[in-house]
Amino acid sequence: MSPDQSMPDLVTAITELDEQGALSLVQSRLQAGDDPFAIMAACEAGMRHVGERYEERLYYLSGLIMAGEIFREAVELLRPALETRTVAQSAGRILLGTVQGDIHDIGKNMLSMLLTSHGFVVIDLGVDVPPEVFVQRAITEQPDVVCLSCLISSAFESMRVTVDLLKTHRAAEHVYLPILIGGGTIDEHLVGYIGADHWAVDAMDGVRLCHRLVAERTSNDR
Ligand code: B12
C-alpha cells in the first residue's frame, strides 16, 4: 500500500505545509506504534507532492523552504525510533556528500543517519562539495564506499566530474572504492552518463547496497 493510501492525513499535512498538523500526526503515529520507516515514507511522499506543486508554480521557493523545515522536524521526532540499532563493530567507512552546485541535504542527512544506525562510520562532507575535495578526503579517510547525493539537474555535470576524478584516483592507486550515487532525480539513464558504479533512489536501499559492497570487499580480501 502506498503512503498516500496508508497515511493520507500525514501526506496531505506535509503537502499543505501544515507544520503543526504534520508534526502532531508523526507523534501520534509513533505513539500508536506505527513503523517509523512507514511514517518517514509518508513524509517523503508529501515532499514529492510539494515538489510537484513547485513545478506547477502553485508553490514558490518559500514553500520548498517551509517543506524542508517541516521534514527536518519530522525526522528529529522519528530519529530515536529509527536509531534503535546499536552495533559494536563498525560495518564500514562511508564518505558522503552533496556534490558541488547543490545545497539539498535533507536526503543526504537521512542516509547518514540510517548508515550510522546500521553501524557505519560516516564521514559527511556536507553540501556543495567540490570534486577535488571528495578525492582528497578519499585519500585521507580511506573509505570503503563513496556516496554522492544530487537532486538538481544543474549539478549533474559536477557529479559526473566528481565520479571521473574518483575513478582516476582509484585506478592510479589500485584501491577498492565503489561509487554510489543517489537522490530523487537519479535514474538509470543518468547513471550511465555520470559513470557511477551503483545507484539507489531510496536511502534504505543505499544502506543495503553499502552492506553488500563492504561484504564483497571483505570476501575479496580473504
Ligand atoms: C526541500 C527542497 C529544497 C530546499 C532544500 C533544503 C535542504 N536543506 O535540503 C531549498 C529551499 C533550499 C531548495 C532549493 C532549491 N531547489 Co529544491 N527541493 C526541495 C524538495 C521540495 C524536497 C527535497 C527533499 O528534501 N526531499 C526529501 C528527501 C528525504 O528526499 P531526497 O532528497 O530525494 O532523498 C531521499 C532519496 O533520494 C535518498 N538519497 C538522497 N541522496 C542520496 C544519496 C545516496 C548515495 C543514496 C543511496 C540515496 C540518497 O535518500 C532520501 C530518502 O530515501 C524537492 C522536491 C522533491 N521532489 O524532491 C525540490 C527540488 C529538488 N528542488 C528543485 C529546485 C529547482 C531547487 C532550486 C534550484 C530552486 C531555485 N530556483 O532556487 C534550489 C537549488 C539550490 C541549489 N543550488 O541547490 C527541483 C529540482 C529539479 C531538477 N530536476 O533540477 C525539485 C525536484 C523541485 C521541483 N520539482 O522542481 N529546495
PDB file of C-alpha atoms and ligand atoms in Angstrom:
ATOM      1  CA  MET A   1       0.000   0.000   0.000  1.00  0.00           C
ATOM      2  CA  SER A   2       1.423   3.418  -0.923  1.00  0.00           C
ATOM      3  CA  PRO A   3       1.845   6.096   1.800  1.00  0.00           C
ATOM      4  CA  ASP A   4      -0.867   8.102   0.006  1.00  0.00           C
ATOM      5  CA  GLN A   5      -3.246   5.241   0.841  1.00  0.00           C
ATOM      6  CA  SER A   6      -1.911   4.122   4.227  1.00  0.00           C
ATOM      7  CA  MET A   7      -1.275   7.554   5.810  1.00  0.00           C
ATOM      8  CA  PRO A   8      -3.194  10.053   3.652  1.00  0.00           C
ATOM      9  CA  ASP A   9      -3.637  12.534   6.519  1.00  0.00           C
ATOM     10  CA  LEU A  10       0.119  12.856   7.083  1.00  0.00           C
ATOM     11  CA  VAL A  11       0.897  13.030   3.353  1.00  0.00           C
ATOM     12  CA  THR A  12      -1.706  15.795   2.990  1.00  0.00           C
ATOM     13  CA  ALA A  13      -0.470  17.745   6.032  1.00  0.00           C
ATOM     14  CA  ILE A  14       3.056  17.884   4.559  1.00  0.00           C
ATOM     15  CA  THR A  15       1.734  18.651   1.075  1.00  0.00           C
ATOM     16  CA  GLU A  16      -0.332  21.519   2.518  1.00  0.00           C
ATOM     17  CA  LEU A  17       2.685  22.768   4.550  1.00  0.00           C
ATOM     18  CA  ASP A  18       0.664  22.304   7.738  1.00  0.00           C
ATOM     19  CA  GLU A  19       3.580  22.202  10.192  1.00  0.00           C
ATOM     20  CA  GLN A  20       1.640  21.649  13.437  1.00  0.00           C
ATOM     21  CA  GLY A  21      -0.718  19.150  11.840  1.00  0.00           C
ATOM     22  CA  ALA A  22       2.121  17.137  10.302  1.00  0.00           C
ATOM     23  CA  LEU A  23       4.214  17.043  13.478  1.00  0.00           C
ATOM     24  CA  SER A  24       1.329  16.045  15.721  1.00  0.00           C
ATOM     25  CA  LEU A  25       0.403  13.274  13.253  1.00  0.00           C
ATOM     26  CA  VAL A  26       4.009  11.999  13.309  1.00  0.00           C
ATOM     27  CA  GLN A  27       3.886  11.991  17.110  1.00  0.00           C
ATOM     28  CA  SER A  28       0.528  10.225  17.341  1.00  0.00           C
ATOM     29  CA  ARG A  29       1.577   7.615  14.751  1.00  0.00           C
ATOM     30  CA  LEU A  30       4.751   6.939  16.753  1.00  0.00           C
ATOM     31  CA  GLN A  31       2.749   6.632  19.976  1.00  0.00           C
ATOM     32  CA  ALA A  32       0.364   4.235  18.217  1.00  0.00           C
ATOM     33  CA  GLY A  33       3.373   2.029  17.449  1.00  0.00           C
ATOM     34  CA  ASP A  34       3.420   2.513  13.665  1.00  0.00           C
ATOM     35  CA  ASP A  35       6.600   1.586  11.791  1.00  0.00           C
ATOM     36  CA  PRO A  36       8.877   4.691  11.824  1.00  0.00           C
ATOM     37  CA  PHE A  37      10.081   3.838   8.305  1.00  0.00           C
ATOM     38  CA  ALA A  38       6.477   3.863   7.061  1.00  0.00           C
ATOM     39  CA  ILE A  39       5.937   7.245   8.756  1.00  0.00           C
ATOM     40  CA  MET A  40       9.084   8.547   7.079  1.00  0.00           C
ATOM     41  CA  ALA A  41       7.865   7.203   3.711  1.00  0.00           C
ATOM     42  CA  ALA A  42       4.639   9.196   4.172  1.00  0.00           C
ATOM     43  CA  CYS A  43       6.684  12.353   4.870  1.00  0.00           C
ATOM     44  CA  GLU A  44       8.734  11.685   1.715  1.00  0.00           C
ATOM     45  CA  ALA A  45       5.546  11.264  -0.316  1.00  0.00           C
ATOM     46  CA  GLY A  46       4.360  14.644   0.987  1.00  0.00           C
ATOM     47  CA  MET A  47       7.696  16.188  -0.056  1.00  0.00           C
ATOM     48  CA  ARG A  48       7.262  14.770  -3.560  1.00  0.00           C
ATOM     49  CA  HIS A  49       3.852  16.450  -3.792  1.00  0.00           C
ATOM     50  CA  VAL A  50       5.396  19.732  -2.607  1.00  0.00           C
ATOM     51  CA  GLY A  51       7.958  19.397  -5.420  1.00  0.00           C
ATOM     52  CA  GLU A  52       5.147  18.820  -7.927  1.00  0.00           C
ATOM     53  CA  ARG A  53       3.305  21.905  -6.694  1.00  0.00           C
ATOM     54  CA  TYR A  54       6.513  23.913  -7.059  1.00  0.00           C
ATOM     55  CA  GLU A  55       6.861  22.638 -10.637  1.00  0.00           C
ATOM     56  CA  GLU A  56       3.238  23.583 -11.327  1.00  0.00           C
ATOM     57  CA  ARG A  57       4.004  27.044  -9.876  1.00  0.00           C
ATOM     58  CA  LEU A  58       1.415  26.570  -7.139  1.00  0.00           C
ATOM     59  CA  TYR A  59       4.222  26.974  -4.583  1.00  0.00           C
ATOM     60  CA  TYR A  60       7.217  29.311  -4.634  1.00  0.00           C
ATOM     61  CA  LEU A  61      10.691  28.838  -3.172  1.00  0.00           C
ATOM     62  CA  SER A  62       9.343  29.760   0.270  1.00  0.00           C
ATOM     63  CA  GLY A  63       7.134  26.638   0.008  1.00  0.00           C
ATOM     64  CA  LEU A  64      10.181  24.453  -0.574  1.00  0.00           C
ATOM     65  CA  ILE A  65      11.953  26.059   2.383  1.00  0.00           C
ATOM     66  CA  MET A  66       8.930  25.520   4.619  1.00  0.00           C
ATOM     67  CA  ALA A  67       8.605  21.887   3.477  1.00  0.00           C
ATOM     68  CA  GLY A  68      12.300  21.328   4.172  1.00  0.00           C
ATOM     69  CA  GLU A  69      11.878  22.670   7.697  1.00  0.00           C
ATOM     70  CA  ILE A  70       8.804  20.528   8.417  1.00  0.00           C
ATOM     71  CA  PHE A  71      10.592  17.428   7.116  1.00  0.00           C
ATOM     72  CA  ARG A  72      13.658  18.180   9.248  1.00  0.00           C
ATOM     73  CA  GLU A  73      11.484  18.484  12.359  1.00  0.00           C
ATOM     74  CA  ALA A  74       9.618  15.272  11.495  1.00  0.00           C
ATOM     75  CA  VAL A  75      12.923  13.389  11.142  1.00  0.00           C
ATOM     76  CA  GLU A  76      14.023  14.737  14.545  1.00  0.00           C
ATOM     77  CA  LEU A  77      10.875  13.233  16.075  1.00  0.00           C
ATOM     78  CA  LEU A  78      11.468   9.939  14.269  1.00  0.00           C
ATOM     79  CA  ARG A  79      15.207   9.764  14.969  1.00  0.00           C
ATOM     80  CA  PRO A  80      15.075   7.845  18.304  1.00  0.00           C
ATOM     81  CA  ALA A  81      12.799   5.210  16.779  1.00  0.00           C
ATOM     82  CA  LEU A  82      14.975   4.949  13.664  1.00  0.00           C
ATOM     83  CA  GLU A  83      18.207   4.720  15.621  1.00  0.00           C
ATOM     84  CA  THR A  84      17.313   1.724  17.771  1.00  0.00           C
ATOM     85  CA  ARG A  85      20.098  -0.500  16.492  1.00  0.00           C
ATOM     86  CA  THR A  86      23.403  -0.473  18.293  1.00  0.00           C
ATOM     87  CA  VAL A  87      26.302  -2.189  16.597  1.00  0.00           C
ATOM     88  CA  ALA A  88      29.513  -2.993  18.442  1.00  0.00           C
ATOM     89  CA  GLN A  89      31.783  -3.213  15.425  1.00  0.00           C
ATOM     90  CA  SER A  90      31.951  -0.749  12.522  1.00  0.00           C
ATOM     91  CA  ALA A  91      30.150  -2.034   9.426  1.00  0.00           C
ATOM     92  CA  GLY A  92      32.455   0.062   7.218  1.00  0.00           C
ATOM     93  CA  ARG A  93      33.524   3.611   6.417  1.00  0.00           C
ATOM     94  CA  ILE A  94      31.411   5.770   4.128  1.00  0.00           C
ATOM     95  CA  LEU A  95      32.466   9.053   2.565  1.00  0.00           C
ATOM     96  CA  LEU A  96      29.321  11.060   1.871  1.00  0.00           C
ATOM     97  CA  GLY A  97      28.463  14.472   0.459  1.00  0.00           C
ATOM     98  CA  THR A  98      26.194  16.514  -1.797  1.00  0.00           C
ATOM     99  CA  VAL A  99      28.022  17.440  -4.984  1.00  0.00           C
ATOM    100  CA  GLN A 100      29.180  20.916  -5.951  1.00  0.00           C
ATOM    101  CA  GLY A 101      26.365  23.222  -7.064  1.00  0.00           C
ATOM    102  CA  ASP A 102      23.718  21.502  -4.959  1.00  0.00           C
ATOM    103  CA  ILE A 103      22.758  22.519  -1.413  1.00  0.00           C
ATOM    104  CA  HIS A 104      19.995  19.950  -0.774  1.00  0.00           C
ATOM    105  CA  ASP A 105      20.913  17.994   2.332  1.00  0.00           C
ATOM    106  CA  ILE A 106      17.775  16.517   3.859  1.00  0.00           C
ATOM    107  CA  GLY A 107      18.055  13.216   1.953  1.00  0.00           C
ATOM    108  CA  LYS A 108      21.820  13.091   2.485  1.00  0.00           C
ATOM    109  CA  ASN A 109      21.368  13.628   6.225  1.00  0.00           C
ATOM    110  CA  MET A 110      18.767  10.902   6.315  1.00  0.00           C
ATOM    111  CA  LEU A 111      21.129   8.495   4.556  1.00  0.00           C
ATOM    112  CA  SER A 112      23.860   9.485   7.029  1.00  0.00           C
ATOM    113  CA  MET A 113      21.570   8.821   9.989  1.00  0.00           C
ATOM    114  CA  LEU A 114      20.463   5.430   8.628  1.00  0.00           C
ATOM    115  CA  LEU A 115      24.041   4.395   7.819  1.00  0.00           C
ATOM    116  CA  THR A 116      25.151   5.400  11.318  1.00  0.00           C
ATOM    117  CA  SER A 117      22.291   3.487  12.907  1.00  0.00           C
ATOM    118  CA  HIS A 118      23.400   0.424  10.904  1.00  0.00           C
ATOM    119  CA  GLY A 119      26.905   0.618  12.305  1.00  0.00           C
ATOM    120  CA  PHE A 120      28.750   2.509   9.562  1.00  0.00           C
ATOM    121  CA  VAL A 121      31.201   5.296  10.303  1.00  0.00           C
ATOM    122  CA  VAL A 122      30.098   8.213   8.117  1.00  0.00           C
ATOM    123  CA  ILE A 123      32.443  10.989   7.062  1.00  0.00           C
ATOM    124  CA  ASP A 124      29.941  13.644   5.967  1.00  0.00           C
ATOM    125  CA  LEU A 125      31.485  16.407   3.858  1.00  0.00           C
ATOM    126  CA  GLY A 126      28.283  18.475   3.791  1.00  0.00           C
ATOM    127  CA  VAL A 127      26.859  20.177   0.719  1.00  0.00           C
ATOM    128  CA  ASP A 128      28.238  21.910  -2.368  1.00  0.00           C
ATOM    129  CA  VAL A 129      31.377  19.761  -2.164  1.00  0.00           C
ATOM    130  CA  PRO A 130      33.932  20.322  -4.968  1.00  0.00           C
ATOM    131  CA  PRO A 131      35.131  17.213  -6.848  1.00  0.00           C
ATOM    132  CA  GLU A 132      38.745  17.658  -5.636  1.00  0.00           C
ATOM    133  CA  VAL A 133      37.608  17.635  -2.002  1.00  0.00           C
ATOM    134  CA  PHE A 134      35.955  14.238  -2.465  1.00  0.00           C
ATOM    135  CA  VAL A 135      39.233  12.883  -3.845  1.00  0.00           C
ATOM    136  CA  GLN A 136      41.402  14.496  -1.136  1.00  0.00           C
ATOM    137  CA  ARG A 137      39.199  13.057   1.590  1.00  0.00           C
ATOM    138  CA  ALA A 138      39.077   9.659  -0.154  1.00  0.00           C
ATOM    139  CA  ILE A 139      42.877   9.644   0.166  1.00  0.00           C
ATOM    140  CA  THR A 140      42.996  10.701   3.814  1.00  0.00           C
ATOM    141  CA  GLU A 141      39.921   8.859   5.125  1.00  0.00           C
ATOM    142  CA  GLN A 142      40.268   5.607   3.130  1.00  0.00           C
ATOM    143  CA  PRO A 143      36.538   4.881   2.972  1.00  0.00           C
ATOM    144  CA  ASP A 144      35.026   1.575   1.818  1.00  0.00           C
ATOM    145  CA  VAL A 145      32.364   3.318  -0.281  1.00  0.00           C
ATOM    146  CA  VAL A 146      31.830   6.860  -1.584  1.00  0.00           C
ATOM    147  CA  CYS A 147      28.215   8.103  -1.628  1.00  0.00           C
ATOM    148  CA  LEU A 148      27.257  11.168  -3.658  1.00  0.00           C
ATOM    149  CA  SER A 149      23.926  12.915  -3.338  1.00  0.00           C
ATOM    150  CA  CYS A 150      22.439  15.168  -6.017  1.00  0.00           C
ATOM    151  CA  LEU A 151      18.906  16.486  -6.530  1.00  0.00           C
ATOM    152  CA  ILE A 152      19.153  19.156  -9.185  1.00  0.00           C
ATOM    153  CA  SER A 153      19.914  18.694 -12.857  1.00  0.00           C
ATOM    154  CA  SER A 154      22.235  21.716 -12.954  1.00  0.00           C
ATOM    155  CA  ALA A 155      24.634  19.791 -10.659  1.00  0.00           C
ATOM    156  CA  PHE A 156      24.677  16.544 -12.684  1.00  0.00           C
ATOM    157  CA  GLU A 157      27.764  17.717 -14.556  1.00  0.00           C
ATOM    158  CA  SER A 158      29.690  18.302 -11.320  1.00  0.00           C
ATOM    159  CA  MET A 159      28.624  14.845 -10.144  1.00  0.00           C
ATOM    160  CA  ARG A 160      29.982  13.389 -13.414  1.00  0.00           C
ATOM    161  CA  VAL A 161      33.293  15.218 -12.912  1.00  0.00           C
ATOM    162  CA  THR A 162      33.463  14.011  -9.288  1.00  0.00           C
ATOM    163  CA  VAL A 163      32.918  10.385 -10.331  1.00  0.00           C
ATOM    164  CA  ASP A 164      35.510  10.763 -13.062  1.00  0.00           C
ATOM    165  CA  LEU A 165      38.158  12.108 -10.656  1.00  0.00           C
ATOM    166  CA  LEU A 166      37.402   9.414  -8.076  1.00  0.00           C
ATOM    167  CA  LYS A 167      37.753   6.698 -10.739  1.00  0.00           C
ATOM    168  CA  THR A 168      41.067   8.147 -11.883  1.00  0.00           C
ATOM    169  CA  HIS A 169      42.267   8.127  -8.265  1.00  0.00           C
ATOM    170  CA  ARG A 170      41.259   4.525  -7.605  1.00  0.00           C
ATOM    171  CA  ALA A 171      42.774   3.298 -10.888  1.00  0.00           C
ATOM    172  CA  ALA A 172      46.062   5.050 -10.101  1.00  0.00           C
ATOM    173  CA  GLU A 173      46.169   3.758  -6.519  1.00  0.00           C
ATOM    174  CA  HIS A 174      44.607   0.321  -7.222  1.00  0.00           C
ATOM    175  CA  VAL A 175      42.125   0.771  -4.391  1.00  0.00           C
ATOM    176  CA  TYR A 176      38.674  -0.762  -3.991  1.00  0.00           C
ATOM    177  CA  LEU A 177      36.398   2.272  -3.892  1.00  0.00           C
ATOM    178  CA  PRO A 178      32.869   1.702  -5.182  1.00  0.00           C
ATOM    179  CA  ILE A 179      30.954   4.875  -6.011  1.00  0.00           C
ATOM    180  CA  LEU A 180      27.255   5.006  -5.176  1.00  0.00           C
ATOM    181  CA  ILE A 181      25.049   7.882  -6.267  1.00  0.00           C
ATOM    182  CA  GLY A 182      21.548   8.775  -5.133  1.00  0.00           C
ATOM    183  CA  GLY A 183      18.869  11.411  -4.901  1.00  0.00           C
ATOM    184  CA  GLY A 184      15.273  11.743  -6.019  1.00  0.00           C
ATOM    185  CA  THR A 185      16.035  12.752  -9.610  1.00  0.00           C
ATOM    186  CA  ILE A 186      18.526   9.962 -10.378  1.00  0.00           C
ATOM    187  CA  ASP A 187      17.529   7.265 -12.880  1.00  0.00           C
ATOM    188  CA  GLU A 188      19.348   4.564 -14.835  1.00  0.00           C
ATOM    189  CA  HIS A 189      19.918   6.753 -17.908  1.00  0.00           C
ATOM    190  CA  LEU A 190      21.581   9.368 -15.770  1.00  0.00           C
ATOM    191  CA  VAL A 191      23.758   6.763 -14.065  1.00  0.00           C
ATOM    192  CA  GLY A 192      25.147   5.811 -17.485  1.00  0.00           C
ATOM    193  CA  TYR A 193      26.024   9.443 -18.193  1.00  0.00           C
ATOM    194  CA  ILE A 194      27.527  10.011 -14.749  1.00  0.00           C
ATOM    195  CA  GLY A 195      29.517   6.764 -14.891  1.00  0.00           C
ATOM    196  CA  ALA A 196      28.905   5.745 -11.265  1.00  0.00           C
ATOM    197  CA  ASP A 197      29.184   2.085 -10.222  1.00  0.00           C
ATOM    198  CA  HIS A 198      25.886   1.897  -8.351  1.00  0.00           C
ATOM    199  CA  TRP A 199      22.804   3.958  -7.668  1.00  0.00           C
ATOM    200  CA  ALA A 200      19.806   3.994  -5.374  1.00  0.00           C
ATOM    201  CA  VAL A 201      16.865   6.350  -5.080  1.00  0.00           C
ATOM    202  CA  ASP A 202      15.911   5.240  -1.602  1.00  0.00           C
ATOM    203  CA  ALA A 203      18.210   5.749   1.390  1.00  0.00           C
ATOM    204  CA  MET A 204      17.442   2.328   2.852  1.00  0.00           C
ATOM    205  CA  ASP A 205      18.363   0.668  -0.464  1.00  0.00           C
ATOM    206  CA  GLY A 206      21.598   2.646  -0.235  1.00  0.00           C
ATOM    207  CA  VAL A 207      22.304   1.190   3.207  1.00  0.00           C
ATOM    208  CA  ARG A 208      21.684  -2.367   1.925  1.00  0.00           C
ATOM    209  CA  LEU A 209      23.960  -1.710  -1.031  1.00  0.00           C
ATOM    210  CA  CYS A 210      26.729  -0.407   1.266  1.00  0.00           C
ATOM    211  CA  HIS A 211      26.463  -3.579   3.372  1.00  0.00           C
ATOM    212  CA  ARG A 212      26.780  -5.676   0.219  1.00  0.00           C
ATOM    213  CA  LEU A 213      29.735  -3.692  -1.152  1.00  0.00           C
ATOM    214  CA  VAL A 214      31.654  -3.894   2.130  1.00  0.00           C
ATOM    215  CA  ALA A 215      30.924  -7.649   2.360  1.00  0.00           C
ATOM    216  CA  GLU A 216      32.215  -8.143  -1.204  1.00  0.00           C
ATOM    217  CA  ARG A 217      35.381  -6.288  -0.336  1.00  0.00           C
ATOM    218  CA  THR A 218      35.889  -8.362   2.802  1.00  0.00           C
ATOM    219  CA  SER A 219      35.439 -11.654   0.935  1.00  0.00           C
ATOM    220  CA  ASN A 220      37.841 -10.498  -1.831  1.00  0.00           C
ATOM    221  CA  ASP A 221      40.451  -9.589   0.801  1.00  0.00           C
ATOM    222  CA  ARG A 222      40.426 -13.112   2.260  1.00  0.00           C
TER     223      ARG A 222
HETATM  224  C1  B12 B   1      13.182  20.995   0.281  1.00  0.00           C
HETATM  225  C2  B12 B   1      13.632  21.373  -1.121  1.00  0.00           C
HETATM  226  C3  B12 B   1      14.505  22.453  -1.250  1.00  0.00           C
HETATM  227  C4  B12 B   1      15.132  23.153  -0.045  1.00  0.00           C
HETATM  228  C5  B12 B   1      16.322  22.278   0.427  1.00  0.00           C
HETATM  229  C6  B12 B   1      16.539  22.344   1.933  1.00  0.00           C
HETATM  230  C7  B12 B   1      17.615  21.399   2.353  1.00  0.00           C
HETATM  231  N1  B12 B   1      18.233  21.724   3.485  1.00  0.00           N
HETATM  232  O1  B12 B   1      17.928  20.385   1.724  1.00  0.00           O
HETATM  233  C8  B12 B   1      15.594  24.512  -0.679  1.00  0.00           C
HETATM  234  C9  B12 B   1      14.506  25.529  -0.491  1.00  0.00           C
HETATM  235  C10 B12 B   1      16.906  25.086  -0.149  1.00  0.00           C
HETATM  236  C11 B12 B   1      15.668  24.141  -2.165  1.00  0.00           C
HETATM  237  C12 B12 B   1      16.377  24.878  -3.085  1.00  0.00           C
HETATM  238  C13 B12 B   1      16.320  24.635  -4.457  1.00  0.00           C
HETATM  239  N2  B12 B   1      15.602  23.676  -5.084  1.00  0.00           N
HETATM  240 CO1  B12 B   1      14.706  22.241  -4.165  1.00  0.00          CO
HETATM  241  N3  B12 B   1      13.515  20.965  -3.498  1.00  0.00           N
HETATM  242  C14 B12 B   1      13.170  20.654  -2.272  1.00  0.00           C
HETATM  243  C15 B12 B   1      12.137  19.498  -2.319  1.00  0.00           C
HETATM  244  C16 B12 B   1      10.727  20.048  -2.117  1.00  0.00           C
HETATM  245  C17 B12 B   1      12.328  18.387  -1.324  1.00  0.00           C
HETATM  246  C18 B12 B   1      13.723  17.759  -1.317  1.00  0.00           C
HETATM  247  C19 B12 B   1      13.825  16.870  -0.109  1.00  0.00           C
HETATM  248  O2  B12 B   1      14.461  17.210   0.867  1.00  0.00           O
HETATM  249  N4  B12 B   1      13.101  15.728  -0.156  1.00  0.00           N
HETATM  250  C20 B12 B   1      13.025  14.776   0.956  1.00  0.00           C
HETATM  251  C21 B12 B   1      14.281  13.904   0.944  1.00  0.00           C
HETATM  252  C22 B12 B   1      14.205  12.887   2.053  1.00  0.00           C
HETATM  253  O3  B12 B   1      14.285  13.238  -0.297  1.00  0.00           O
HETATM  254  P1  B12 B   1      15.606  13.167  -1.224  1.00  0.00           P
HETATM  255  O4  B12 B   1      16.445  14.341  -1.031  1.00  0.00           O
HETATM  256  O5  B12 B   1      15.199  12.764  -2.597  1.00  0.00           O
HETATM  257  O6  B12 B   1      16.393  11.965  -0.523  1.00  0.00           O
HETATM  258  C23 B12 B   1      15.889  10.639  -0.498  1.00  0.00           C
HETATM  259  C24 B12 B   1      16.471   9.774  -1.582  1.00  0.00           C
HETATM  260  O7  B12 B   1      16.632  10.461  -2.789  1.00  0.00           O
HETATM  261  C25 B12 B   1      17.734   9.266  -0.966  1.00  0.00           C
HETATM  262  N5  B12 B   1      19.006   9.928  -1.263  1.00  0.00           N
HETATM  263  C26 B12 B   1      19.329  11.224  -1.319  1.00  0.00           C
HETATM  264  N6  B12 B   1      20.630  11.357  -1.583  1.00  0.00           N
HETATM  265  C27 B12 B   1      21.146  10.125  -1.665  1.00  0.00           C
HETATM  266  C28 B12 B   1      22.436   9.689  -1.911  1.00  0.00           C
HETATM  267  C29 B12 B   1      22.692   8.325  -1.968  1.00  0.00           C
HETATM  268  C30 B12 B   1      24.069   7.839  -2.231  1.00  0.00           C
HETATM  269  C31 B12 B   1      21.631   7.394  -1.780  1.00  0.00           C
HETATM  270  C32 B12 B   1      21.885   5.946  -1.840  1.00  0.00           C
HETATM  271  C33 B12 B   1      20.340   7.844  -1.525  1.00  0.00           C
HETATM  272  C34 B12 B   1      20.121   9.198  -1.471  1.00  0.00           C
HETATM  273  O8  B12 B   1      17.572   9.351   0.423  1.00  0.00           O
HETATM  274  C35 B12 B   1      16.400  10.031   0.785  1.00  0.00           C
HETATM  275  C36 B12 B   1      15.451   9.090   1.468  1.00  0.00           C
HETATM  276  O9  B12 B   1      15.162   7.968   0.725  1.00  0.00           O
HETATM  277  C37 B12 B   1      12.383  18.947  -3.774  1.00  0.00           C
HETATM  278  C38 B12 B   1      11.205  18.213  -4.395  1.00  0.00           C
HETATM  279  C39 B12 B   1      11.436  16.740  -4.499  1.00  0.00           C
HETATM  280  N7  B12 B   1      10.514  16.088  -5.087  1.00  0.00           N
HETATM  281  O10 B12 B   1      12.442  16.187  -4.083  1.00  0.00           O
HETATM  282  C40 B12 B   1      12.819  20.206  -4.509  1.00  0.00           C
HETATM  283  C41 B12 B   1      13.697  20.085  -5.751  1.00  0.00           C
HETATM  284  C42 B12 B   1      14.784  19.037  -5.556  1.00  0.00           C
HETATM  285  N8  B12 B   1      14.304  21.417  -5.831  1.00  0.00           N
HETATM  286  C43 B12 B   1      14.398  21.864  -7.031  1.00  0.00           C
HETATM  287  C44 B12 B   1      14.945  23.120  -7.390  1.00  0.00           C
HETATM  288  C45 B12 B   1      14.830  23.506  -8.858  1.00  0.00           C
HETATM  289  C46 B12 B   1      15.570  23.933  -6.438  1.00  0.00           C
HETATM  290  C47 B12 B   1      16.273  25.284  -6.698  1.00  0.00           C
HETATM  291  C48 B12 B   1      17.148  25.337  -7.976  1.00  0.00           C
HETATM  292  C49 B12 B   1      15.172  26.353  -6.711  1.00  0.00           C
HETATM  293  C50 B12 B   1      15.639  27.773  -7.044  1.00  0.00           C
HETATM  294  N9  B12 B   1      15.023  28.302  -8.072  1.00  0.00           N
HETATM  295  O11 B12 B   1      16.493  28.322  -6.413  1.00  0.00           O
HETATM  296  C51 B12 B   1      17.121  25.440  -5.413  1.00  0.00           C
HETATM  297  C52 B12 B   1      18.509  24.770  -5.577  1.00  0.00           C
HETATM  298  C53 B12 B   1      19.593  25.474  -4.891  1.00  0.00           C
HETATM  299  C54 B12 B   1      20.882  24.653  -5.025  1.00  0.00           C
HETATM  300  N10 B12 B   1      21.908  25.206  -5.617  1.00  0.00           N
HETATM  301  O12 B12 B   1      20.953  23.525  -4.568  1.00  0.00           O
HETATM  302  C55 B12 B   1      13.859  20.871  -8.056  1.00  0.00           C
HETATM  303  C56 B12 B   1      14.983  20.163  -8.829  1.00  0.00           C
HETATM  304  C57 B12 B   1      14.552  19.908 -10.263  1.00  0.00           C
HETATM  305  C58 B12 B   1      15.691  19.413 -11.087  1.00  0.00           C
HETATM  306  N11 B12 B   1      15.499  18.257 -11.694  1.00  0.00           N
HETATM  307  O13 B12 B   1      16.699  20.045 -11.214  1.00  0.00           O
HETATM  308  C59 B12 B   1      12.965  19.944  -7.152  1.00  0.00           C
HETATM  309  C60 B12 B   1      12.869  18.478  -7.645  1.00  0.00           C
HETATM  310  C61 B12 B   1      11.566  20.601  -7.116  1.00  0.00           C
HETATM  311  C62 B12 B   1      10.876  20.536  -8.457  1.00  0.00           C
HETATM  312  N12 B12 B   1      10.058  19.520  -8.685  1.00  0.00           N
HETATM  313  O14 B12 B   1      11.070  21.405  -9.281  1.00  0.00           O
HETATM  314  N13 B12 B   1      14.939  23.010  -2.422  1.00  0.00           N
END
